[in-house]
Coordinates of C-alpha atoms and ligand atoms in Angstrom, one line a residue:
Chain A
M1 CA -30.1 47.1 7.1
A2 CA -31.7 43.7 7.1
K3 CA -29.5 40.6 7.8
I4 CA -30.8 38.9 4.7
T5 CA -32.5 40.5 1.7
L6 CA -34.0 38.7 -1.2
K7 CA -34.8 40.8 -4.3
A8 CA -36.9 39.4 -7.1
V9 CA -35.1 36.0 -6.8
E10 CA -35.8 33.6 -9.6
K11 CA -34.9 30.0 -9.7
R12 CA -35.8 27.6 -12.5
F13 CA -35.3 23.8 -13.0
G14 CA -35.6 23.6 -16.8
D15 CA -39.0 25.0 -17.6
N16 CA -40.2 24.7 -14.0
T17 CA -40.0 28.1 -12.3
V18 CA -39.6 27.2 -8.6
C19 CA -38.9 30.7 -7.2
D20 CA -40.8 33.3 -9.2
G21 CA -39.6 36.8 -8.2
I22 CA -39.3 36.3 -4.4
D23 CA -38.8 39.4 -2.2
L24 CA -38.0 38.8 1.5
E25 CA -36.3 40.6 4.3
V26 CA -35.0 39.0 7.5
E27 CA -33.9 41.3 10.3
E28 CA -31.0 40.5 12.6
G29 CA -32.3 38.2 15.4
E30 CA -35.6 37.5 13.7
M31 CA -37.3 34.2 13.2
V32 CA -39.0 33.9 9.8
C33 CA -41.2 30.9 9.0
L34 CA -41.9 29.9 5.4
I35 CA -45.2 28.0 5.1
G36 CA -47.0 26.5 2.1
A37 CA -48.0 23.3 0.5
S38 CA -45.4 20.7 -0.5
G39 CA -43.8 21.8 -3.8
A40 CA -44.3 25.5 -3.1
G41 CA -40.6 26.1 -3.3
K42 CA -39.6 26.4 0.4
S43 CA -36.7 24.0 0.3
T44 CA -35.4 25.5 -2.9
L45 CA -35.5 29.0 -1.5
L46 CA -33.5 27.9 1.6
R47 CA -31.0 26.1 -0.6
C48 CA -30.6 29.2 -2.8
I49 CA -29.8 31.3 0.3
N50 CA -27.1 28.8 1.3
L51 CA -25.8 28.9 -2.3
L52 CA -26.4 25.2 -2.7
E53 CA -28.4 26.3 -5.8
T54 CA -27.6 29.1 -8.1
I55 CA -30.3 31.6 -9.0
E56 CA -31.3 32.7 -12.5
D57 CA -32.1 36.3 -11.7
G58 CA -32.5 38.6 -8.7
E59 CA -30.2 39.2 -5.8
I60 CA -29.5 37.7 -2.4
L61 CA -27.8 40.1 0.1
L62 CA -26.1 39.1 3.4
D63 CA -25.5 42.3 5.5
G64 CA -26.1 44.3 2.3
E65 CA -23.5 42.4 0.4
D66 CA -24.5 40.5 -2.8
I67 CA -23.7 36.8 -2.2
S68 CA -25.5 35.7 -5.4
L69 CA -22.9 37.3 -7.6
P70 CA -22.0 34.8 -10.3
G71 CA -18.5 33.5 -9.8
L72 CA -18.4 34.3 -6.1
D73 CA -16.6 31.7 -4.0
P74 CA -19.5 30.1 -2.0
Q75 CA -17.5 28.5 0.8
P76 CA -16.8 31.6 2.9
V77 CA -20.5 32.5 2.6
R78 CA -21.7 29.0 3.6
R79 CA -19.6 29.2 6.8
R80 CA -21.7 32.2 7.8
I81 CA -25.0 30.5 7.1
G82 CA -25.8 27.2 8.8
M83 CA -28.3 24.8 7.4
V84 CA -30.2 21.8 8.9
F85 CA -32.1 19.4 6.7
Q86 CA -35.2 17.3 7.0
S87 CA -33.3 14.0 6.8
Y88 CA -30.6 15.1 9.3
N89 CA -27.8 14.1 6.9
L90 CA -25.3 13.3 9.6
F91 CA -22.2 11.6 8.4
P92 CA -22.9 7.9 9.3
H93 CA -19.2 6.9 9.6
M94 CA -18.4 9.4 12.3
T95 CA -19.4 9.8 16.0
A96 CA -21.6 12.7 16.9
A97 CA -18.6 14.6 18.2
E98 CA -16.6 13.9 15.0
N99 CA -19.5 15.1 12.9
V100 CA -19.5 18.3 14.8
M101 CA -15.7 18.8 14.8
L102 CA -15.0 18.0 11.2
A103 CA -15.8 21.5 9.6
P104 CA -14.1 23.6 12.4
R105 CA -11.1 21.3 12.2
R106 CA -10.8 21.6 8.4
V107 CA -12.0 25.1 7.8
Y108 CA -10.7 27.0 10.9
K109 CA -7.7 24.6 11.4
K110 CA -8.5 24.0 15.0
S111 CA -7.3 20.9 16.8
R112 CA -9.6 18.3 18.4
A113 CA -8.2 19.1 21.8
A114 CA -8.9 22.8 21.3
L115 CA -12.4 22.2 20.1
R116 CA -13.4 19.6 22.7
P117 CA -14.4 22.1 25.5
E118 CA -16.6 24.3 23.4
I119 CA -18.2 21.4 21.6
T120 CA -18.9 19.7 25.0
E121 CA -20.6 22.8 26.1
L122 CA -22.8 22.8 23.0
F123 CA -23.7 19.2 23.5
E124 CA -24.6 19.9 27.1
R125 CA -26.7 22.9 26.2
F126 CA -28.8 20.7 23.9
G127 CA -29.1 17.8 26.3
L128 CA -26.7 15.6 24.4
A129 CA -23.8 15.4 26.8
D130 CA -23.9 11.6 27.0
R131 CA -24.3 11.1 23.3
M132 CA -21.1 12.7 22.0
D133 CA -19.3 9.5 21.2
H134 CA -22.3 7.6 19.7
Y135 CA -22.7 6.9 16.0
P136 CA -25.7 8.4 14.3
D137 CA -27.4 5.0 14.0
Q138 CA -27.2 4.6 17.8
L139 CA -29.3 7.8 18.2
S140 CA -33.0 8.5 18.0
G141 CA -34.3 10.7 15.2
G142 CA -34.7 13.6 17.6
Q143 CA -31.2 13.2 18.9
Q144 CA -29.8 13.0 15.4
Q145 CA -31.5 16.2 14.4
R146 CA -30.2 18.0 17.5
V147 CA -26.7 16.8 16.7
A148 CA -27.2 18.2 13.2
I149 CA -28.1 21.5 14.7
V150 CA -25.1 21.4 17.0
R151 CA -22.9 20.6 14.0
A152 CA -24.1 23.7 12.1
L153 CA -23.7 25.9 15.3
A154 CA -20.1 24.8 15.8
M155 CA -19.2 26.9 12.7
K156 CA -20.5 29.9 14.6
P157 CA -22.9 31.0 11.8
E158 CA -24.7 34.3 11.8
V159 CA -27.8 32.9 10.2
M160 CA -29.4 29.4 10.5
L161 CA -31.7 27.9 7.9
F162 CA -34.0 25.0 8.9
D163 CA -35.7 22.9 6.2
E164 CA -38.7 21.1 7.8
I165 CA -36.4 19.6 10.4
T166 CA -39.3 18.0 12.4
S167 CA -41.1 16.4 9.4
A168 CA -39.2 13.1 9.5
L169 CA -39.6 12.7 13.3
D170 CA -42.1 10.6 15.3
P171 CA -44.6 12.9 16.8
Q172 CA -43.4 12.4 20.4
L173 CA -39.9 13.6 19.3
V174 CA -40.9 16.8 17.7
G175 CA -41.1 18.7 21.0
E176 CA -37.5 18.3 21.9
V177 CA -36.3 19.7 18.6
L178 CA -38.7 22.6 18.8
D179 CA -37.4 23.4 22.2
V180 CA -33.9 23.7 20.7
L181 CA -35.3 26.2 18.2
R182 CA -36.8 28.3 21.0
L183 CA -33.4 28.2 22.8
L184 CA -31.7 29.5 19.7
K185 CA -34.2 32.2 19.2
D186 CA -33.7 33.4 22.8
S187 CA -30.0 33.6 22.2
G188 CA -30.6 36.0 19.4
M189 CA -29.9 33.8 16.3
T190 CA -31.3 35.0 13.0
M191 CA -33.3 32.1 11.6
V192 CA -35.3 31.1 8.5
L193 CA -37.5 28.0 8.8
A194 CA -39.5 26.0 6.4
T195 CA -42.1 24.3 8.5
H196 CA -45.4 22.5 8.8
E197 CA -45.6 23.1 12.5
M198 CA -48.3 25.8 12.4
G199 CA -48.7 26.0 16.2
F200 CA -45.0 26.6 16.6
A201 CA -44.9 29.2 13.8
R202 CA -47.7 31.1 15.3
E203 CA -46.2 31.1 18.8
A204 CA -42.5 31.7 18.0
A205 CA -42.1 33.4 14.6
D206 CA -41.6 37.1 14.2
K207 CA -42.8 36.9 10.6
V208 CA -44.7 34.3 8.6
C209 CA -44.5 34.0 4.8
F210 CA -47.0 32.0 2.8
L211 CA -45.5 30.6 -0.4
K212 CA -47.4 29.2 -3.4
D213 CA -46.0 28.2 -6.8
G214 CA -42.8 30.0 -6.0
K215 CA -44.4 33.3 -5.1
V216 CA -44.8 35.0 -1.7
V217 CA -48.6 35.3 -1.6
E218 CA -48.9 36.8 1.9
E219 CA -46.5 37.8 4.7
G220 CA -46.8 39.5 8.0
A221 CA -46.9 38.9 11.8
P222 CA -48.1 35.4 12.7
S223 CA -51.3 36.8 14.3
A224 CA -52.2 38.6 11.1
V225 CA -51.4 35.7 8.7
F226 CA -53.0 33.0 10.9
D227 CA -56.0 34.9 12.3
T228 CA -57.0 37.3 9.5
P229 CA -55.5 36.0 6.2
Q230 CA -56.2 38.3 3.4
H231 CA -55.6 36.2 0.3
P232 CA -58.0 33.4 -0.6
D233 CA -55.1 31.0 -1.3
T234 CA -53.8 31.6 2.2
Q235 CA -57.2 31.1 3.6
A236 CA -57.6 27.8 1.7
F237 CA -54.2 26.5 2.8
L238 CA -54.7 27.4 6.4
A239 CA -58.2 25.9 6.5
R240 CA -56.6 22.6 5.4
A241 CA -53.4 22.9 7.5
L242 CA -55.2 23.8 10.7
K243 CA -58.0 21.3 10.5
Chain B
M1 CA -49.9 -17.0 30.2
T2 CA -48.1 -19.5 27.9
K3 CA -48.2 -23.2 28.7
T4 CA -44.8 -24.6 29.1
T5 CA -43.8 -28.2 29.5
A6 CA -41.4 -29.7 32.1
A7 CA -38.4 -28.9 29.8
G8 CA -39.5 -25.2 29.9
K9 CA -40.4 -25.2 26.2
T10 CA -43.6 -24.0 24.6
R11 CA -45.6 -26.2 22.2
R12 CA -44.4 -24.1 19.3
Q13 CA -40.7 -24.7 20.3
I14 CA -41.2 -28.4 20.6
Y15 CA -42.9 -28.5 17.2
E16 CA -40.1 -26.5 15.5
D17 CA -37.4 -28.7 17.1
R18 CA -39.1 -31.7 15.7
L19 CA -39.2 -30.1 12.2
R20 CA -35.6 -29.1 12.4
R21 CA -34.5 -32.6 13.4
R22 CA -36.5 -34.1 10.5
S23 CA -35.0 -31.8 7.8
M24 CA -31.5 -32.4 9.1
L25 CA -32.0 -36.1 8.8
I26 CA -33.3 -35.8 5.3
A27 CA -30.5 -33.5 4.2
G28 CA -27.8 -35.7 5.7
G29 CA -29.3 -38.9 4.2
S30 CA -29.6 -37.5 0.7
T31 CA -26.0 -36.0 0.8
L32 CA -24.6 -39.4 1.9
A33 CA -26.5 -41.1 -1.0
V34 CA -25.1 -38.8 -3.6
F35 CA -21.6 -39.0 -2.2
L36 CA -21.7 -42.8 -2.2
A37 CA -23.0 -42.9 -5.7
V38 CA -20.1 -40.7 -6.9
V39 CA -17.5 -42.7 -5.0
I40 CA -18.8 -46.0 -6.3
L41 CA -20.0 -45.1 -9.8
V42 CA -17.1 -42.9 -11.0
P43 CA -14.4 -45.6 -10.7
M44 CA -16.7 -47.9 -12.6
A45 CA -16.8 -45.6 -15.5
P46 CA -14.8 -46.8 -18.6
G47 CA -11.3 -45.2 -18.8
W48 CA -11.3 -44.2 -15.1
D49 CA -8.0 -45.9 -14.5
R50 CA -6.3 -43.9 -17.3
V51 CA -7.9 -40.6 -15.9
K52 CA -6.7 -41.6 -12.4
A53 CA -3.1 -42.3 -13.5
S54 CA -2.9 -39.1 -15.5
F55 CA -4.6 -36.6 -13.2
F56 CA -4.6 -38.1 -9.7
N57 CA -1.3 -39.9 -9.4
W58 CA -0.5 -39.8 -5.7
E59 CA 3.2 -40.5 -6.1
V60 CA 3.6 -37.6 -8.6
F61 CA 1.5 -35.4 -6.4
A62 CA 3.6 -36.1 -3.3
K63 CA 6.8 -35.5 -5.2
T64 CA 5.9 -32.3 -6.9
F65 CA 3.6 -30.6 -4.3
P66 CA 6.4 -29.0 -2.2
K67 CA 8.1 -27.5 -5.2
L68 CA 4.8 -26.2 -6.4
L69 CA 4.2 -24.6 -3.0
E70 CA 7.6 -23.0 -3.3
A71 CA 6.8 -21.6 -6.7
F72 CA 3.5 -20.3 -5.4
K73 CA 5.5 -17.9 -3.2
L74 CA 6.4 -16.0 -6.3
D75 CA 2.7 -15.7 -7.2
V76 CA 2.1 -14.3 -3.8
A77 CA 5.0 -11.9 -4.0
I78 CA 3.9 -10.5 -7.4
F79 CA 0.4 -10.1 -5.9
L80 CA 1.7 -8.4 -2.8
W81 CA 3.6 -5.7 -4.7
S82 CA 1.0 -5.2 -7.4
A83 CA -2.1 -4.9 -5.1
P84 CA -1.1 -1.7 -3.3
A85 CA -0.2 -0.1 -6.6
I86 CA -3.6 -1.1 -8.0
V87 CA -5.4 0.4 -5.0
I88 CA -3.6 3.7 -5.3
L89 CA -3.8 4.0 -9.1
G90 CA -7.4 2.8 -9.2
L91 CA -8.4 5.5 -6.6
L92 CA -6.5 8.2 -8.5
V93 CA -8.2 7.2 -11.8
A94 CA -11.6 7.2 -10.1
L95 CA -11.0 10.7 -8.6
A96 CA -9.7 12.0 -12.0
R97 CA -12.9 10.7 -13.7
D98 CA -15.0 12.5 -11.1
T99 CA -13.3 15.9 -11.1
R100 CA -15.3 19.0 -11.9
N101 CA -12.4 21.3 -12.2
P102 CA -12.2 22.5 -15.8
A103 CA -8.4 22.7 -15.6
L104 CA -8.3 19.0 -15.0
F105 CA -10.7 18.2 -17.9
P106 CA -7.9 16.4 -19.8
L107 CA -7.5 14.1 -16.8
R108 CA -11.1 13.2 -17.1
I109 CA -10.8 12.3 -20.7
L110 CA -7.6 10.4 -20.0
G111 CA -9.2 8.5 -17.2
A112 CA -12.2 7.5 -19.3
A113 CA -9.9 6.4 -22.2
Y114 CA -7.7 4.5 -19.8
T115 CA -10.6 2.5 -18.2
D116 CA -12.2 1.8 -21.6
I117 CA -8.9 0.5 -23.1
F118 CA -7.7 -1.7 -20.3
R119 CA -11.1 -3.2 -19.6
G120 CA -11.6 -3.9 -23.3
V121 CA -8.4 -5.8 -24.0
P122 CA -7.9 -9.4 -22.8
V123 CA -5.5 -9.5 -19.9
V124 CA -3.3 -12.0 -21.6
L125 CA -2.8 -9.6 -24.5
T126 CA -1.8 -6.8 -22.3
V127 CA 0.6 -9.1 -20.5
Y128 CA 2.2 -10.1 -23.8
L129 CA 2.3 -6.5 -25.2
I130 CA 3.9 -4.9 -22.2
G131 CA 5.6 -7.8 -20.5
F132 CA 7.2 -9.2 -23.7
G133 CA 7.2 -6.1 -25.9
I134 CA 8.9 -3.6 -23.7
P135 CA 11.8 -5.7 -22.4
G136 CA 12.2 -6.7 -26.1
L137 CA 13.2 -3.1 -26.9
G138 CA 16.7 -3.9 -25.6
L139 CA 16.5 -2.0 -22.3
P140 CA 19.6 -2.4 -20.0
R141 CA 19.3 -4.5 -16.9
P142 CA 17.4 -4.4 -14.6
W143 CA 14.9 -2.6 -16.8
N144 CA 14.4 -5.6 -19.1
S145 CA 13.0 -7.7 -16.3
P146 CA 9.7 -9.4 -17.2
Y147 CA 8.8 -9.2 -13.5
I148 CA 8.6 -5.4 -13.7
W149 CA 6.8 -5.2 -17.0
G150 CA 4.6 -8.2 -16.3
S151 CA 3.5 -6.7 -13.0
L152 CA 2.9 -3.4 -14.7
A153 CA 0.6 -5.1 -17.2
L154 CA -1.4 -6.5 -14.3
I155 CA -1.4 -3.2 -12.4
L156 CA -2.6 -1.3 -15.4
T157 CA -5.4 -3.8 -16.2
Y158 CA -6.7 -4.2 -12.7
S159 CA -6.5 -0.5 -11.8
A160 CA -9.0 0.1 -14.6
Y161 CA -11.5 -2.3 -13.0
V162 CA -10.8 -1.2 -9.5
A163 CA -11.3 2.5 -10.5
E164 CA -14.7 1.7 -11.9
I165 CA -15.7 0.0 -8.7
F166 CA -14.5 2.9 -6.6
R167 CA -16.5 5.2 -8.9
S168 CA -19.7 3.2 -8.4
G169 CA -19.1 3.5 -4.7
I170 CA -18.6 7.3 -4.9
E171 CA -21.8 7.6 -6.9
S172 CA -23.8 5.4 -4.4
V173 CA -23.3 8.0 -1.6
H174 CA -26.4 10.1 -1.6
A175 CA -26.2 13.7 -2.8
S176 CA -27.6 14.9 0.5
Q177 CA -24.2 14.0 2.1
R178 CA -22.4 16.3 -0.3
A179 CA -25.0 19.1 0.4
A180 CA -24.5 18.7 4.2
A181 CA -20.7 18.9 3.8
A182 CA -21.0 21.9 1.5
S183 CA -23.4 23.7 3.8
L184 CA -20.8 23.5 6.5
G185 CA -18.3 25.4 4.3
L186 CA -16.1 22.4 3.6
S187 CA -14.2 22.5 0.3
D188 CA -15.0 20.0 -2.4
A189 CA -11.7 18.2 -1.8
D190 CA -12.4 17.9 2.0
S191 CA -15.9 16.8 1.4
M192 CA -14.6 14.0 -0.9
R193 CA -11.8 13.0 1.5
F194 CA -13.6 13.0 4.8
V195 CA -17.3 12.5 3.9
I196 CA -17.8 10.8 0.5
L197 CA -14.7 8.5 0.2
P198 CA -14.8 6.8 3.6
Q199 CA -18.4 5.8 2.9
A200 CA -17.8 4.8 -0.7
I201 CA -14.8 2.7 0.1
R202 CA -16.6 0.8 2.9
R203 CA -19.4 -0.1 0.5
V204 CA -17.2 -1.5 -2.2
I205 CA -14.8 -3.6 -0.1
P206 CA -16.6 -6.9 -1.0
A207 CA -16.5 -6.1 -4.7
Q208 CA -12.9 -5.1 -4.5
M209 CA -12.0 -8.3 -2.7
N210 CA -13.4 -10.3 -5.6
M211 CA -11.3 -8.3 -8.0
F212 CA -8.2 -9.1 -5.9
I213 CA -9.1 -12.8 -5.8
A214 CA -9.2 -12.6 -9.6
L215 CA -5.8 -10.9 -9.6
Q216 CA -4.2 -13.6 -7.6
K217 CA -5.4 -16.1 -10.2
D218 CA -4.3 -13.9 -13.1
V219 CA -0.7 -13.7 -11.8
A220 CA -0.4 -17.1 -13.4
L221 CA -0.5 -15.3 -16.8
L222 CA 3.0 -14.0 -16.2
S223 CA 4.2 -17.6 -16.7
F224 CA 3.9 -16.9 -20.5
I225 CA 6.6 -14.2 -20.4
G226 CA 9.2 -15.9 -18.1
P227 CA 8.8 -15.9 -14.4
V228 CA 8.8 -19.5 -13.0
E229 CA 5.7 -19.2 -10.9
I230 CA 3.4 -22.0 -10.0
F231 CA 1.7 -22.5 -13.3
R232 CA 5.0 -22.6 -15.2
Q233 CA 6.5 -24.9 -12.6
A234 CA 3.6 -27.3 -13.0
G235 CA 4.2 -27.2 -16.7
V236 CA 7.8 -28.1 -16.3
F237 CA 6.8 -31.1 -14.1
K238 CA 4.1 -32.1 -16.6
S239 CA 6.7 -32.3 -19.4
L240 CA 9.2 -34.0 -17.2
L241 CA 6.9 -36.7 -15.8
A242 CA 4.4 -36.8 -18.7
N243 CA 1.6 -36.5 -16.1
F244 CA -1.1 -33.9 -15.4
T245 CA -1.2 -34.4 -11.7
P246 CA 1.1 -31.3 -11.1
Y247 CA -1.6 -29.1 -12.6
V248 CA -4.1 -30.6 -10.3
G249 CA -1.7 -29.9 -7.4
A250 CA -1.4 -26.2 -8.6
A251 CA -5.2 -26.0 -8.7
V252 CA -5.5 -27.3 -5.1
I253 CA -3.1 -24.6 -4.0
F254 CA -5.1 -21.9 -5.7
L255 CA -8.3 -23.2 -4.3
A256 CA -6.8 -23.2 -0.8
V257 CA -6.4 -19.4 -1.1
T258 CA -9.4 -18.4 -3.2
I259 CA -12.2 -20.4 -1.6
P260 CA -11.7 -18.9 1.9
A261 CA -11.2 -15.4 0.4
T262 CA -14.4 -15.7 -1.7
R263 CA -16.4 -16.9 1.3
Y264 CA -15.1 -14.1 3.4
A265 CA -16.1 -11.5 0.7
D266 CA -19.6 -13.1 0.5
Y267 CA -19.9 -12.9 4.2
L268 CA -18.9 -9.2 4.3
L269 CA -21.4 -8.4 1.6
A270 CA -24.2 -10.3 3.4
K271 CA -23.3 -8.4 6.5
Q272 CA -23.5 -5.0 4.8
N273 CA -26.8 -5.9 3.2
R274 CA -28.2 -6.8 6.6
E275 CA -26.9 -3.5 8.1
R276 CA -28.4 -1.4 5.4
S277 CA -31.9 -2.9 5.4
Ligands
ADP1 N1 -33.0 19.4 -8.0 C1 -34.2 19.6 -8.6 N2 -34.4 19.4 -9.9 C2 -35.5 19.6 -10.5 N3 -36.6 20.1 -9.9 C3 -36.6 20.3 -8.6 C4 -35.3 20.1 -7.8 N4 -35.6 20.4 -6.6 C5 -36.8 20.8 -6.5 N5 -37.5 20.7 -7.7 C6 -38.9 21.1 -8.0 O1 -39.1 22.4 -7.4 C7 -40.4 22.5 -6.9 C8 -40.3 23.0 -5.5 O2 -39.7 22.0 -4.7 P1 -39.3 22.3 -3.2 O3 -38.5 23.5 -3.1 O4 -38.8 21.0 -2.6 O5 -40.7 22.6 -2.5 P2 -41.1 22.5 -0.9 O6 -39.9 22.4 -0.1 O7 -42.0 23.7 -0.7 O8 -42.0 21.2 -0.8 C9 -41.0 21.2 -7.0 O9 -41.8 21.2 -8.2 C10 -39.9 20.2 -7.3 O10 -40.2 19.2 -8.1
MG2 MG1 -39.3 20.9 1.2

């Protein structure tokens, strides 16, 4: 059974159909990259999986269990699915360590003292050991984004969603964040990424999905999608993106 | 390499120093001229002697000022017990107006009606209605005290304004902060308490300070319903001495409090604007 299954997912904002019958399977430990032009619906799809948006039709399954059931309490589901955003969204009034500890403290009722060792270990693993007690505005964009990843990981999620997490970064800071993603993939995390980093998607993804106007136009192994795209829309998009 | 003079200054620095000296001289000179004109010309105005005797009588001032200061303690006391109640009630009303829980929908309506009504009525009218009206129902002591009901009138009025300021602060926190909190599995209540409110409150502190400066001034309205605070005390002296100087004394005392507080609020606001840009 796939870790995440999307069946004919439909999402509308008013008259605008943003996800138009999307089918997708993500296996345990897989990294799936969503590519496509801006406005294709990548962010919305990720937000739907994390139940930040409700869907009009279709089903979203986590371990075979329908999490898109209307009326379902979203909070227990969101604890199992971490999400990182393009604009970091760290809480500016808290230090990096406090950002990371807030949700485990409130949701799992753990004390700061109990959390400190495991959190310190996470910060060390991502090269942030000396930044734990800094406020977000004292950190570089790359450091902030890595803290945001640590914050999501501290909830011990089973799946991680990443929404163009390198798009707001200066080019020289992109590498350090992509390294973190490689580290996560090696640890066996199930991941879904919306990304414009074509080189990274080709190298690291298990599966690439090309989205256009809320539809999956083409999907497959990165080598197939990037080297021998079948659909003319995919060919046109890649011709522009890889130029 | 930049050329520096013996004093270690660049040409640009010397030029800017000269400009600065020049503008300070001009500003100082023009201020002095205006000040002298006021000091010399105003006493020459017809009727100045009568104005001086009635408003700026030094003897009256010296005699009444200590008593006025004493009476002002009551204003401060009323302020001190009203202010915390206003913060708490204002925050509760703001949260009630923001709630999305359908079971609490009546609270939302009540909150909206409350802020509309108390912001729509002149403060002095509320003070009269509650501060005069309720003790007039013949309640037993101490429940007929105008202190209680007058303070309540201020608390109800100012909580309505303070609630709206809190609400504007809550709305100014970007939706992405709520999304980040939700994505971590935090409940709506925790997200409000730990993520949204701390940011919202920080942003509205200068605006709230201005509300509380206004409150300190409006405490004087309670003089209409009994308490002998500074405004009422000044009125007593005015009748007794047939002179307006006690009112000027009261104004001086208010200004001694409100001007530094206003300046501090402005300073905080300017600092926040700098930090956010
Ligand atoms: N909250 C929203 N309300 C209305 N329309 C939205 C909202 N969020 C996204 N959209 C629309 O959905 C479409 C897809 O947006 P998005 O998912 O952000 O695409 P992508 O991430 O691929 O750039 C766009 O047309 C966008 O305008
Ligand atoms: Mg997007």
